[in-house]
Tab-separated table of C-alpha atoms and ligand atoms in Angstrom:
chain	number	residue	atom	x	y	z
A	329	MET	CA	10.695	9.621	-20.023
A	330	ASN	CA	7.783	9.237	-17.591
A	331	SER	CA	8.233	10.605	-14.108
A	332	ILE	CA	7.056	8.474	-11.185
A	333	LYS	CA	5.018	10.083	-8.447
A	334	HIS	CA	3.114	7.145	-7.009
A	335	VAL	CA	3.834	3.414	-6.725
A	336	ALA	CA	1.273	0.983	-5.283
A	337	ILE	CA	2.221	-2.546	-4.232
A	338	ILE	CA	0.309	-5.744	-3.459
A	339	MET	CA	2.886	-7.511	-1.309
A	340	ASP	CA	1.836	-11.083	-2.004
A	341	GLY	CA	3.586	-14.338	-1.181
A	342	ASN	CA	4.717	-14.036	2.429
A	343	GLY	CA	2.824	-17.111	3.583
A	344	ARG	CA	4.124	-19.266	0.729
A	345	TRP	CA	7.669	-18.025	1.386
A	346	GLY	CA	7.446	-19.221	5.002
A	347	VAL	CA	6.127	-22.642	3.984
A	348	LYS	CA	8.675	-22.988	1.141
A	349	HIS	CA	11.494	-22.425	3.614
A	350	LYS	CA	10.022	-25.092	5.903
A	351	LYS	CA	9.069	-22.457	8.433
A	352	SER	CA	5.736	-20.891	9.382
A	353	ARG	CA	3.582	-18.525	7.279
A	354	ASN	CA	4.182	-15.979	10.029
A	355	LEU	CA	7.915	-16.115	9.483
A	356	GLY	CA	7.175	-15.179	5.881
A	357	HIS	CA	5.388	-12.049	7.117
A	358	LYS	CA	8.375	-11.171	9.311
A	359	GLU	CA	10.677	-11.545	6.311
A	360	GLY	CA	8.213	-9.520	4.215
A	361	LEU	CA	8.620	-6.599	6.591
A	362	LYS	CA	12.356	-6.519	5.743
A	363	THR	CA	11.400	-6.078	2.075
A	364	VAL	CA	9.042	-3.246	3.077
A	365	GLU	CA	11.969	-1.423	4.697
A	366	LYS	CA	14.182	-1.951	1.615
A	367	ILE	CA	11.482	-0.637	-0.731
A	368	ILE	CA	10.867	2.439	1.434
A	369	LYS	CA	14.606	3.284	1.260
A	370	SER	CA	14.699	2.678	-2.472
A	371	SER	CA	11.571	4.819	-3.034
A	372	ILE	CA	13.346	7.710	-1.325
A	373	LYS	CA	16.432	7.190	-3.499
A	374	ASN	CA	14.174	7.253	-6.562
A	375	LYS	CA	12.449	10.438	-5.353
A	376	ILE	CA	9.004	8.825	-5.359
A	377	ARG	CA	6.401	10.943	-3.498
A	378	TYR	CA	3.766	8.310	-2.690
A	379	LEU	CA	4.119	4.618	-1.860
A	380	THR	CA	0.897	2.697	-1.195
A	381	LEU	CA	1.288	-0.710	0.452
A	382	TYR	CA	-1.512	-3.280	0.751
A	383	ALA	CA	-0.837	-4.689	4.210
A	384	PHE	CA	-4.271	-6.037	5.269
A	385	SER	CA	-7.483	-6.297	3.272
A	386	THR	CA	-11.084	-6.409	4.514
A	387	GLU	CA	-11.032	-10.062	3.371
A	388	ASN	CA	-7.904	-10.916	5.403
A	389	TRP	CA	-10.062	-11.132	8.571
A	390	LYS	CA	-10.998	-14.633	7.318
A	391	ARG	CA	-7.474	-15.843	8.196
A	392	PRO	CA	-6.718	-17.831	11.384
A	393	LYS	CA	-6.684	-15.670	14.501
A	394	LYS	CA	-3.071	-16.616	15.198
A	395	GLU	CA	-1.922	-15.166	11.843
A	396	ILE	CA	-4.023	-11.990	12.263
A	397	ASN	CA	-2.586	-11.421	15.746
A	398	PHE	CA	0.926	-11.976	14.426
A	399	LEU	CA	0.442	-9.413	11.639
A	400	PHE	CA	-0.880	-6.762	14.024
A	401	ASN	CA	1.936	-7.445	16.523
A	402	LEU	CA	4.391	-6.960	13.668
A	403	LEU	CA	2.720	-3.678	12.755
A	404	GLU	CA	2.668	-2.539	16.380
A	405	ASN	CA	6.385	-3.248	16.889
A	406	PHE	CA	7.240	-1.658	13.557
A	407	LEU	CA	5.474	1.566	14.499
A	408	ILE	CA	6.821	1.659	18.050
A	409	ASN	CA	10.417	1.055	16.894
A	410	LYS	CA	10.521	2.876	13.571
A	411	ILE	CA	8.160	5.845	13.629
A	412	SER	CA	10.783	8.260	14.983
A	413	GLU	CA	13.221	7.172	12.278
A	414	LEU	CA	10.542	7.583	9.589
A	415	ASN	CA	9.764	11.021	10.990
A	416	LYS	CA	13.439	12.037	10.960
A	417	GLN	CA	13.577	11.010	7.306
A	418	ASN	CA	10.670	13.365	6.551
A	419	ILE	CA	8.294	10.465	5.774
A	420	LYS	CA	4.554	10.866	6.279
A	421	LEU	CA	2.411	7.881	7.257
A	422	LYS	CA	-1.239	7.748	6.242
A	423	ILE	CA	-3.600	4.873	6.890
A	424	ILE	CA	-6.086	4.053	4.150
A	425	GLY	CA	-8.931	1.764	5.180
A	426	LYS	CA	-11.373	1.689	8.054
A	427	LYS	CA	-9.568	2.036	11.383
A	428	ARG	CA	-11.549	-0.595	13.260
A	429	PHE	CA	-8.840	-2.249	15.304
A	430	SER	CA	-8.130	-2.653	19.015
A	431	LYS	CA	-8.024	0.585	21.004
A	432	LYS	CA	-4.267	0.159	21.384
A	433	ILE	CA	-3.651	-0.219	17.625
A	434	ASN	CA	-6.024	2.636	16.743
A	435	GLN	CA	-4.234	4.947	19.196
A	436	LEU	CA	-0.827	3.963	17.830
A	437	LEU	CA	-1.939	4.531	14.236
A	438	ASN	CA	-3.439	7.932	15.070
A	439	LYS	CA	-0.319	8.941	17.002
A	440	SER	CA	1.961	7.869	14.128
A	441	GLU	CA	-0.113	9.745	11.557
A	442	LYS	CA	-0.185	12.871	13.719
A	443	LYS	CA	3.555	12.799	14.371
A	444	THR	CA	4.416	12.595	10.674
A	445	LEU	CA	1.559	14.720	9.291
A	446	LYS	CA	3.674	17.610	8.031
A	447	ASN	CA	6.388	15.489	6.391
A	448	LYS	CA	6.903	15.944	2.685
A	449	ARG	CA	9.636	13.687	1.293
A	450	LEU	CA	7.686	10.431	0.920
A	451	GLN	CA	4.107	9.605	1.901
A	452	ILE	CA	3.468	5.971	2.782
A	453	ASN	CA	-0.180	5.029	2.443
A	454	LEU	CA	-0.584	1.876	4.472
A	455	ALA	CA	-3.732	0.021	3.412
A	456	LEU	CA	-5.141	-1.643	6.515
A	457	ASN	CA	-8.630	-3.143	6.696
A	458	TYR	CA	-8.873	-1.749	3.180
A	459	GLY	CA	-11.376	-2.821	0.518
A	460	SER	CA	-11.860	-0.849	-2.664
A	461	LYS	CA	-15.554	-1.652	-3.184
A	462	SER	CA	-16.419	-0.497	0.323
A	463	GLU	CA	-14.299	2.652	-0.179
A	464	LEU	CA	-16.217	3.426	-3.393
A	465	LEU	CA	-19.608	2.818	-1.772
A	466	GLN	CA	-18.661	5.140	1.081
A	467	SER	CA	-17.766	7.853	-1.407
A	468	PHE	CA	-20.908	7.381	-3.573
A	469	ASN	CA	-23.078	7.521	-0.428
A	470	PHE	CA	-21.388	10.684	0.783
A	471	VAL	CA	-21.754	12.396	-2.593
A	472	CYS	CA	-25.464	11.443	-2.842
A	473	LYS	CA	-26.378	12.277	0.760
A	474	ASN	CA	-24.780	15.702	0.454
A	475	LYS	CA	-26.553	16.294	-2.854
A	476	LYS	CA	-23.286	16.888	-4.710
A	477	LYS	CA	-22.912	16.265	-8.406
A	478	ILE	CA	-21.958	12.663	-9.204
A	479	ASN	CA	-18.793	13.174	-11.223
A	480	GLU	CA	-15.220	11.850	-11.231
A	481	LYS	CA	-13.886	14.792	-9.259
A	482	ASN	CA	-16.389	14.357	-6.420
A	483	ILE	CA	-16.092	10.561	-6.258
A	484	SER	CA	-12.272	10.850	-6.051
A	485	LYS	CA	-12.568	13.552	-3.399
A	486	TYR	CA	-14.248	11.243	-0.879
A	487	LEU	CA	-11.991	8.226	-1.301
A	488	PHE	CA	-9.283	7.517	1.295
A	489	THR	CA	-6.808	8.655	-1.363
A	490	GLN	CA	-8.227	12.183	-1.642
A	491	ASN	CA	-5.583	14.668	-2.849
A	492	ILE	CA	-3.184	11.867	-3.794
A	493	PRO	CA	-2.446	11.413	-7.512
A	494	ASP	CA	-3.479	8.016	-8.924
A	495	PRO	CA	-0.713	5.376	-8.942
A	496	ASP	CA	1.555	5.428	-11.987
A	497	ILE	CA	2.583	1.853	-11.262
A	498	LEU	CA	1.016	-1.159	-9.562
A	499	ILE	CA	3.329	-4.020	-8.633
A	500	ARG	CA	1.961	-7.371	-7.479
A	501	THR	CA	4.453	-9.997	-6.376
A	502	GLY	CA	3.705	-13.665	-5.725
A	503	ASN	CA	2.946	-14.898	-9.253
A	504	THR	CA	-0.788	-14.128	-9.081
A	505	GLN	CA	-2.524	-11.887	-11.577
A	506	ARG	CA	-5.489	-10.217	-9.894
A	507	LEU	CA	-6.313	-6.933	-8.172
A	508	SER	CA	-7.860	-8.369	-4.974
A	509	ASN	CA	-10.179	-5.404	-4.307
A	510	PHE	CA	-7.269	-2.919	-4.262
A	511	LEU	CA	-7.632	0.682	-5.545
A	512	LEU	CA	-10.089	-0.312	-8.321
A	513	TRP	CA	-10.938	3.309	-9.150
A	514	GLN	CA	-7.445	4.727	-8.726
A	515	LEU	CA	-5.724	2.087	-10.916
A	516	ALA	CA	-7.770	2.915	-14.040
A	517	TYR	CA	-4.687	4.062	-15.999
A	518	SER	CA	-1.817	2.586	-13.989
A	519	GLU	CA	0.819	0.375	-15.582
A	520	ILE	CA	0.622	-3.048	-13.952
A	521	PHE	CA	3.620	-5.285	-13.269
A	522	PHE	CA	2.991	-8.837	-12.086
A	523	GLU	CA	6.105	-10.348	-10.541
A	524	LYS	CA	6.772	-14.060	-10.139
A	525	LYS	CA	8.894	-13.608	-7.023
A	526	LEU	CA	7.336	-13.918	-3.558
A	527	TRP	CA	7.381	-10.624	-1.631
A	528	PRO	CA	10.226	-11.564	0.792
A	529	ASP	CA	12.431	-12.395	-2.232
A	530	PHE	CA	11.676	-9.110	-4.046
A	531	THR	CA	14.844	-6.979	-4.140
A	532	GLU	CA	15.850	-3.379	-4.720
A	533	ASN	CA	17.171	-4.507	-8.138
A	534	ASP	CA	13.764	-5.936	-9.059
A	535	TYR	CA	12.167	-2.653	-8.003
A	536	ASN	CA	14.614	-0.548	-10.012
A	537	ARG	CA	14.116	-2.788	-13.064
A	538	ILE	CA	10.348	-2.096	-12.943
A	539	LEU	CA	10.808	1.653	-12.367
A	540	ASN	CA	13.208	1.868	-15.329
A	541	LYS	CA	10.878	-0.129	-17.566
A	542	PHE	CA	7.981	2.163	-16.620
A	543	LYS	CA	9.979	5.280	-17.466
A	544	ARG	CA	10.236	4.136	-21.098
A	545	ILE	CA	6.555	3.142	-21.595
A	546	LYS	CA	4.461	5.294	-23.936
A	547	ARG	CA	1.322	6.183	-21.959
A	548	ASN	CA	-1.573	6.918	-24.281
A	549	TYR	CA	-4.583	7.374	-21.982
A	550	GLY	CA	-6.849	6.279	-24.828
A	551	ASN	CA	-5.088	8.487	-27.367
A	552	ILE	CA	-2.736	7.102	-30.038
B	305	FPP	C1	0.076	-11.195	1.508
B	305	FPP	O1	0.793	-12.402	1.476
B	305	FPP	C2	0.579	-10.354	2.582
B	305	FPP	C3	-0.159	-9.904	3.632
B	305	FPP	C4	-1.587	-10.210	3.809
B	305	FPP	C5	0.461	-9.111	4.691
B	305	FPP	C6	1.499	-8.140	4.256
B	305	FPP	C7	2.349	-7.804	5.417
B	305	FPP	C8	3.665	-7.540	5.380
B	305	FPP	C9	4.437	-7.416	4.120
B	305	FPP	C10	4.443	-7.340	6.616
B	305	FPP	C11	3.847	-6.377	7.560
B	305	FPP	C12	3.897	-4.998	7.062
B	305	FPP	C13	3.890	-3.930	7.870
B	305	FPP	C14	3.945	-2.572	7.266
B	305	FPP	C15	3.892	-4.019	9.337
B	305	FPP	P1	0.028	-13.741	1.789
B	305	FPP	O2	0.112	-14.006	3.241
B	305	FPP	O3	-1.356	-13.690	1.216
B	305	FPP	O4	0.909	-14.779	1.003
B	305	FPP	P2	0.425	-16.134	0.327
B	305	FPP	O5	-0.276	-15.744	-0.961
B	305	FPP	O6	1.713	-16.826	0.071
B	305	FPP	O7	-0.453	-16.850	1.300
Protein backbone atom coordinates (compact mmCIF):
# COMPACT_ATOMS: atom_id res chain seq x y z
CA MET A 1 0.00 0.00 0.00
CA ASN A 2 1.24 3.50 -0.86
CA SER A 3 1.95 5.85 2.01
CA ILE A 4 0.75 9.44 1.71
CA LYS A 5 3.11 12.24 2.61
CA HIS A 6 1.73 15.15 0.62
CA VAL A 7 -1.75 16.09 -0.61
CA ALA A 8 -2.34 19.17 -2.79
CA ILE A 9 -5.82 20.59 -3.36
CA ILE A 10 -7.38 23.02 -5.85
CA MET A 11 -10.39 24.12 -3.84
CA ASP A 12 -12.69 25.02 -6.72
CA GLY A 13 -16.39 25.80 -6.72
CA ASN A 14 -16.95 28.23 -3.87
CA GLY A 15 -18.44 30.93 -6.07
CA ARG A 16 -20.82 28.53 -7.81
CA TRP A 17 -21.86 27.10 -4.43
CA GLY A 18 -22.87 30.58 -3.24
CA VAL A 19 -24.87 31.28 -6.40
CA LYS A 20 -26.49 27.80 -6.38
CA HIS A 21 -27.75 28.42 -2.86
CA LYS A 22 -29.20 31.77 -3.96
CA LYS A 23 -26.61 33.61 -1.92
CA SER A 24 -23.46 35.52 -2.88
CA ARG A 25 -20.19 34.09 -4.28
CA ASN A 26 -18.58 35.42 -1.12
CA LEU A 27 -20.80 33.27 1.05
CA GLY A 28 -19.45 30.32 -0.92
CA HIS A 29 -15.92 31.32 0.11
CA LYS A 30 -17.01 31.54 3.75
CA GLU A 31 -18.50 28.05 3.51
CA GLY A 32 -15.34 26.87 1.73
CA LEU A 33 -13.28 27.87 4.75
CA LYS A 34 -15.32 25.40 6.87
CA THR A 35 -14.25 22.64 4.47
CA VAL A 36 -10.62 23.78 4.83
CA GLU A 37 -10.88 23.29 8.60
CA LYS A 38 -12.44 19.82 8.18
CA ILE A 39 -9.71 18.72 5.75
CA ILE A 40 -6.94 19.98 8.04
CA LYS A 41 -8.38 17.87 10.91
CA SER A 42 -8.76 14.85 8.66
CA SER A 43 -5.19 15.23 7.31
CA ILE A 44 -3.92 15.05 10.89
CA LYS A 45 -6.01 11.93 11.55
CA ASN A 46 -4.53 10.38 8.40
CA LYS A 47 -0.99 11.31 9.49
CA ILE A 48 -0.34 13.35 6.34
CA ARG A 49 2.80 15.53 6.64
CA TYR A 50 2.12 18.16 3.97
CA LEU A 51 -1.14 19.72 2.80
CA THR A 52 -0.90 22.31 0.01
CA LEU A 53 -3.99 24.46 -0.55
CA TYR A 54 -4.51 26.72 -3.58
CA ALA A 55 -6.20 29.71 -1.97
CA PHE A 56 -5.39 32.56 -4.40
CA SER A 57 -3.67 32.44 -7.78
CA THR A 58 -1.76 35.18 -9.61
CA GLU A 59 -4.73 35.21 -12.02
CA ASN A 60 -7.31 35.71 -9.24
CA TRP A 61 -6.39 39.44 -9.11
CA LYS A 62 -8.66 39.79 -12.18
CA ARG A 63 -11.71 39.23 -9.93
CA PRO A 64 -13.91 42.12 -8.70
CA LYS A 65 -12.30 44.13 -5.91
CA LYS A 66 -15.18 43.30 -3.57
CA GLU A 67 -14.50 39.55 -3.87
CA ILE A 68 -10.71 39.99 -3.47
CA ASN A 69 -11.23 42.10 -0.33
CA PHE A 70 -13.63 39.52 1.05
CA LEU A 71 -11.13 36.68 0.52
CA PHE A 72 -8.31 38.57 2.24
CA ASN A 73 -10.59 39.56 5.14
CA LEU A 74 -11.47 35.88 5.51
CA LEU A 75 -7.79 34.98 5.54
CA GLU A 76 -6.99 37.74 8.03
CA ASN A 77 -9.72 36.64 10.46
CA PHE A 78 -8.76 33.00 10.05
CA LEU A 79 -5.15 33.72 10.98
CA ILE A 80 -6.00 36.06 13.85
CA ASN A 81 -8.51 33.59 15.36
CA LYS A 82 -6.92 30.24 14.55
CA ILE A 83 -3.15 30.55 14.48
CA SER A 84 -2.73 29.81 18.20
CA GLU A 85 -4.89 26.71 17.85
CA LEU A 86 -2.90 25.57 14.79
CA ASN A 87 0.29 26.15 16.75
CA LYS A 88 -0.98 24.15 19.73
CA GLN A 89 -1.73 21.29 17.34
CA ASN A 90 1.89 21.35 16.15
CA ILE A 91 0.91 22.60 12.67
CA LYS A 92 3.36 24.64 10.61
CA LEU A 93 2.10 27.28 8.18
CA LYS A 94 4.12 28.16 5.10
CA ILE A 95 3.09 30.59 2.41
CA ILE A 96 3.97 29.66 -1.16
CA GLY A 97 3.67 32.48 -3.68
CA LYS A 98 4.88 36.05 -3.83
CA LYS A 99 3.98 37.92 -0.64
CA ARG A 100 2.88 41.15 -2.30
CA PHE A 101 -0.12 42.08 -0.20
CA SER A 102 -1.02 44.98 2.08
CA LYS A 103 1.48 45.71 4.84
CA LYS A 104 -1.03 44.41 7.38
CA ILE A 105 -1.53 41.07 5.58
CA ASN A 106 2.21 40.63 4.94
CA GLN A 107 2.96 41.23 8.63
CA LEU A 108 0.27 38.77 9.71
CA LEU A 109 1.53 36.10 7.31
CA ASN A 110 5.14 36.56 8.45
CA LYS A 111 4.09 36.46 12.11
CA SER A 112 2.04 33.28 11.57
CA GLU A 113 4.88 31.56 9.73
CA LYS A 114 7.38 32.54 12.41
CA LYS A 115 5.15 31.38 15.26
CA THR A 116 4.66 27.93 13.75
CA LEU A 117 8.09 27.49 12.14
CA LYS A 118 9.31 24.65 14.35
CA ASN A 119 6.09 22.60 14.24
CA LYS A 120 6.33 19.12 12.82
CA ARG A 121 2.98 17.31 12.79
CA LEU A 122 1.45 18.80 9.63
CA GLN A 123 2.78 21.51 7.32
CA ILE A 124 0.13 23.56 5.53
CA ASN A 125 1.46 25.22 2.41
CA LEU A 126 -0.98 27.99 1.64
CA ALA A 127 -0.65 29.07 -1.99
CA LEU A 128 -1.35 32.80 -2.11
CA ASN A 129 -0.58 34.98 -5.13
CA TYR A 130 0.85 31.74 -6.49
CA GLY A 131 1.53 30.96 -10.15
CA SER A 132 3.56 27.96 -11.20
CA LYS A 133 5.04 29.45 -14.38
CA SER A 134 6.33 32.48 -12.50
CA GLU A 135 7.71 30.21 -9.75
CA LEU A 136 9.59 28.17 -12.39
CA LEU A 137 10.96 31.28 -14.12
CA GLN A 138 12.19 32.60 -10.78
CA SER A 139 14.01 29.33 -10.15
CA PHE A 140 15.52 29.09 -13.68
CA ASN A 141 16.73 32.71 -13.38
CA PHE A 142 18.30 32.07 -10.00
CA VAL A 143 20.07 28.92 -11.20
CA CYS A 144 21.42 30.69 -14.33
CA LYS A 145 22.47 33.92 -12.59
CA ASN A 146 24.37 31.97 -9.95
CA LYS A 147 26.02 29.84 -12.63
CA LYS A 148 24.71 26.60 -11.12
CA LYS A 149 24.16 23.49 -13.17
CA ILE A 150 20.70 23.37 -14.76
CA ASN A 151 19.39 20.07 -13.45
CA GLU A 152 16.26 18.77 -11.70
CA LYS A 153 17.82 19.00 -8.25
CA ASN A 154 18.77 22.67 -8.64
CA ILE A 155 15.49 23.72 -10.26
CA SER A 156 13.53 22.05 -7.42
CA LYS A 157 15.79 23.67 -4.84
CA TYR A 158 14.75 27.21 -5.78
CA LEU A 159 11.01 26.65 -5.99
CA PHE A 160 8.76 27.78 -3.12
CA THR A 161 8.39 24.08 -2.30
CA GLN A 162 12.11 23.52 -1.64
CA ASN A 163 12.68 20.59 0.75
CA ILE A 164 9.06 19.46 0.46
CA PRO A 165 8.43 16.12 -1.27
CA ASP A 166 6.30 16.35 -4.43
CA PRO A 167 2.56 15.79 -3.90
CA ASP A 168 1.44 12.16 -3.97
CA ILE A 169 -2.11 13.29 -4.69
CA LEU A 170 -3.75 16.28 -6.35
CA ILE A 171 -7.46 16.78 -5.72
CA ARG A 172 -9.47 19.32 -7.71
CA THR A 173 -13.10 19.82 -6.75
CA GLY A 174 -15.71 21.73 -8.75
CA ASN A 175 -16.12 19.46 -11.78
CA THR A 176 -13.36 21.12 -13.83
CA GLN A 177 -10.42 19.20 -15.22
CA ARG A 178 -7.43 21.52 -15.48
CA LEU A 179 -4.35 22.44 -13.46
CA SER A 180 -4.78 26.25 -13.51
CA ASN A 181 -1.06 27.06 -13.23
CA PHE A 182 -0.69 25.06 -9.99
CA LEU A 183 2.52 23.15 -9.12
CA LEU A 184 3.24 22.23 -12.77
CA TRP A 185 6.73 20.92 -11.97
CA GLN A 186 5.87 19.26 -8.67
CA LEU A 187 2.82 17.36 -10.01
CA ALA A 188 4.81 15.44 -12.65
CA TYR A 189 4.07 12.05 -11.04
CA SER A 190 1.13 12.82 -8.76
CA GLU A 191 -2.12 10.87 -8.95
CA ILE A 192 -4.88 13.29 -9.92
CA PHE A 193 -8.46 13.10 -8.65
CA PHE A 194 -11.06 15.37 -10.23
CA GLU A 195 -14.15 15.65 -8.05
CA LYS A 196 -17.59 16.71 -9.24
CA LYS A 197 -18.57 18.22 -5.90
CA LEU A 198 -18.09 21.95 -5.25
CA TRP A 199 -15.50 22.64 -2.53
CA PRO A 200 -18.01 23.62 0.23
CA ASP A 201 -19.82 20.29 -0.32
CA PHE A 202 -16.61 18.20 -0.16
CA THR A 203 -16.68 16.06 3.00
CA GLU A 204 -14.28 14.11 5.18
CA ASN A 205 -15.81 10.93 3.67
CA ASP A 206 -14.98 12.13 0.15
CA TYR A 207 -11.43 12.84 1.29
CA ASN A 208 -11.02 9.44 2.92
CA ARG A 209 -12.43 7.72 -0.18
CA ILE A 210 -9.71 9.37 -2.32
CA LEU A 211 -6.93 8.60 0.19
CA ASN A 212 -8.00 4.94 0.33
CA LYS A 213 -8.20 4.69 -3.46
CA PHE A 214 -4.71 6.19 -3.76
CA LYS A 215 -3.26 3.69 -1.29
CA ARG A 216 -4.18 0.83 -3.65
CA ILE A 217 -2.87 2.39 -6.90
CA LYS A 218 0.20 0.79 -8.50
CA ARG A 219 2.64 3.66 -9.11
CA ASN A 220 5.00 2.84 -11.95
CA TYR A 221 6.99 6.04 -12.53
CA GLY A 222 7.52 5.00 -16.14
CA ASN A 223 8.43 1.43 -15.20
CA ILE A 224 6.07 -1.52 -15.74
C1 LIG B 1 -11.93 28.82 -6.08
O1 LIG B 1 -13.33 28.79 -6.21
C2 LIG B 1 -11.58 29.26 -4.73
C3 LIG B 1 -10.83 30.36 -4.44
C4 LIG B 1 -10.27 31.25 -5.47
C5 LIG B 1 -10.58 30.74 -3.05
C6 LIG B 1 -10.36 29.63 -2.10
C7 LIG B 1 -10.63 30.12 -0.73
C8 LIG B 1 -11.16 29.40 0.27
C9 LIG B 1 -11.45 27.95 0.18
C10 LIG B 1 -11.50 30.03 1.57
C11 LIG B 1 -10.41 30.83 2.15
C12 LIG B 1 -9.29 30.01 2.61
C13 LIG B 1 -8.45 30.39 3.58
C14 LIG B 1 -7.34 29.48 3.97
C15 LIG B 1 -8.59 31.65 4.32
P1 LIG B 1 -14.00 29.78 -7.24
O2 LIG B 1 -14.33 31.04 -6.53
O3 LIG B 1 -13.14 29.93 -8.46
O4 LIG B 1 -15.32 29.00 -7.58
P2 LIG B 1 -16.12 29.03 -8.96
O5 LIG B 1 -15.34 28.16 -9.93
O6 LIG B 1 -17.41 28.41 -8.57
O7 LIG B 1 -16.25 30.46 -9.39
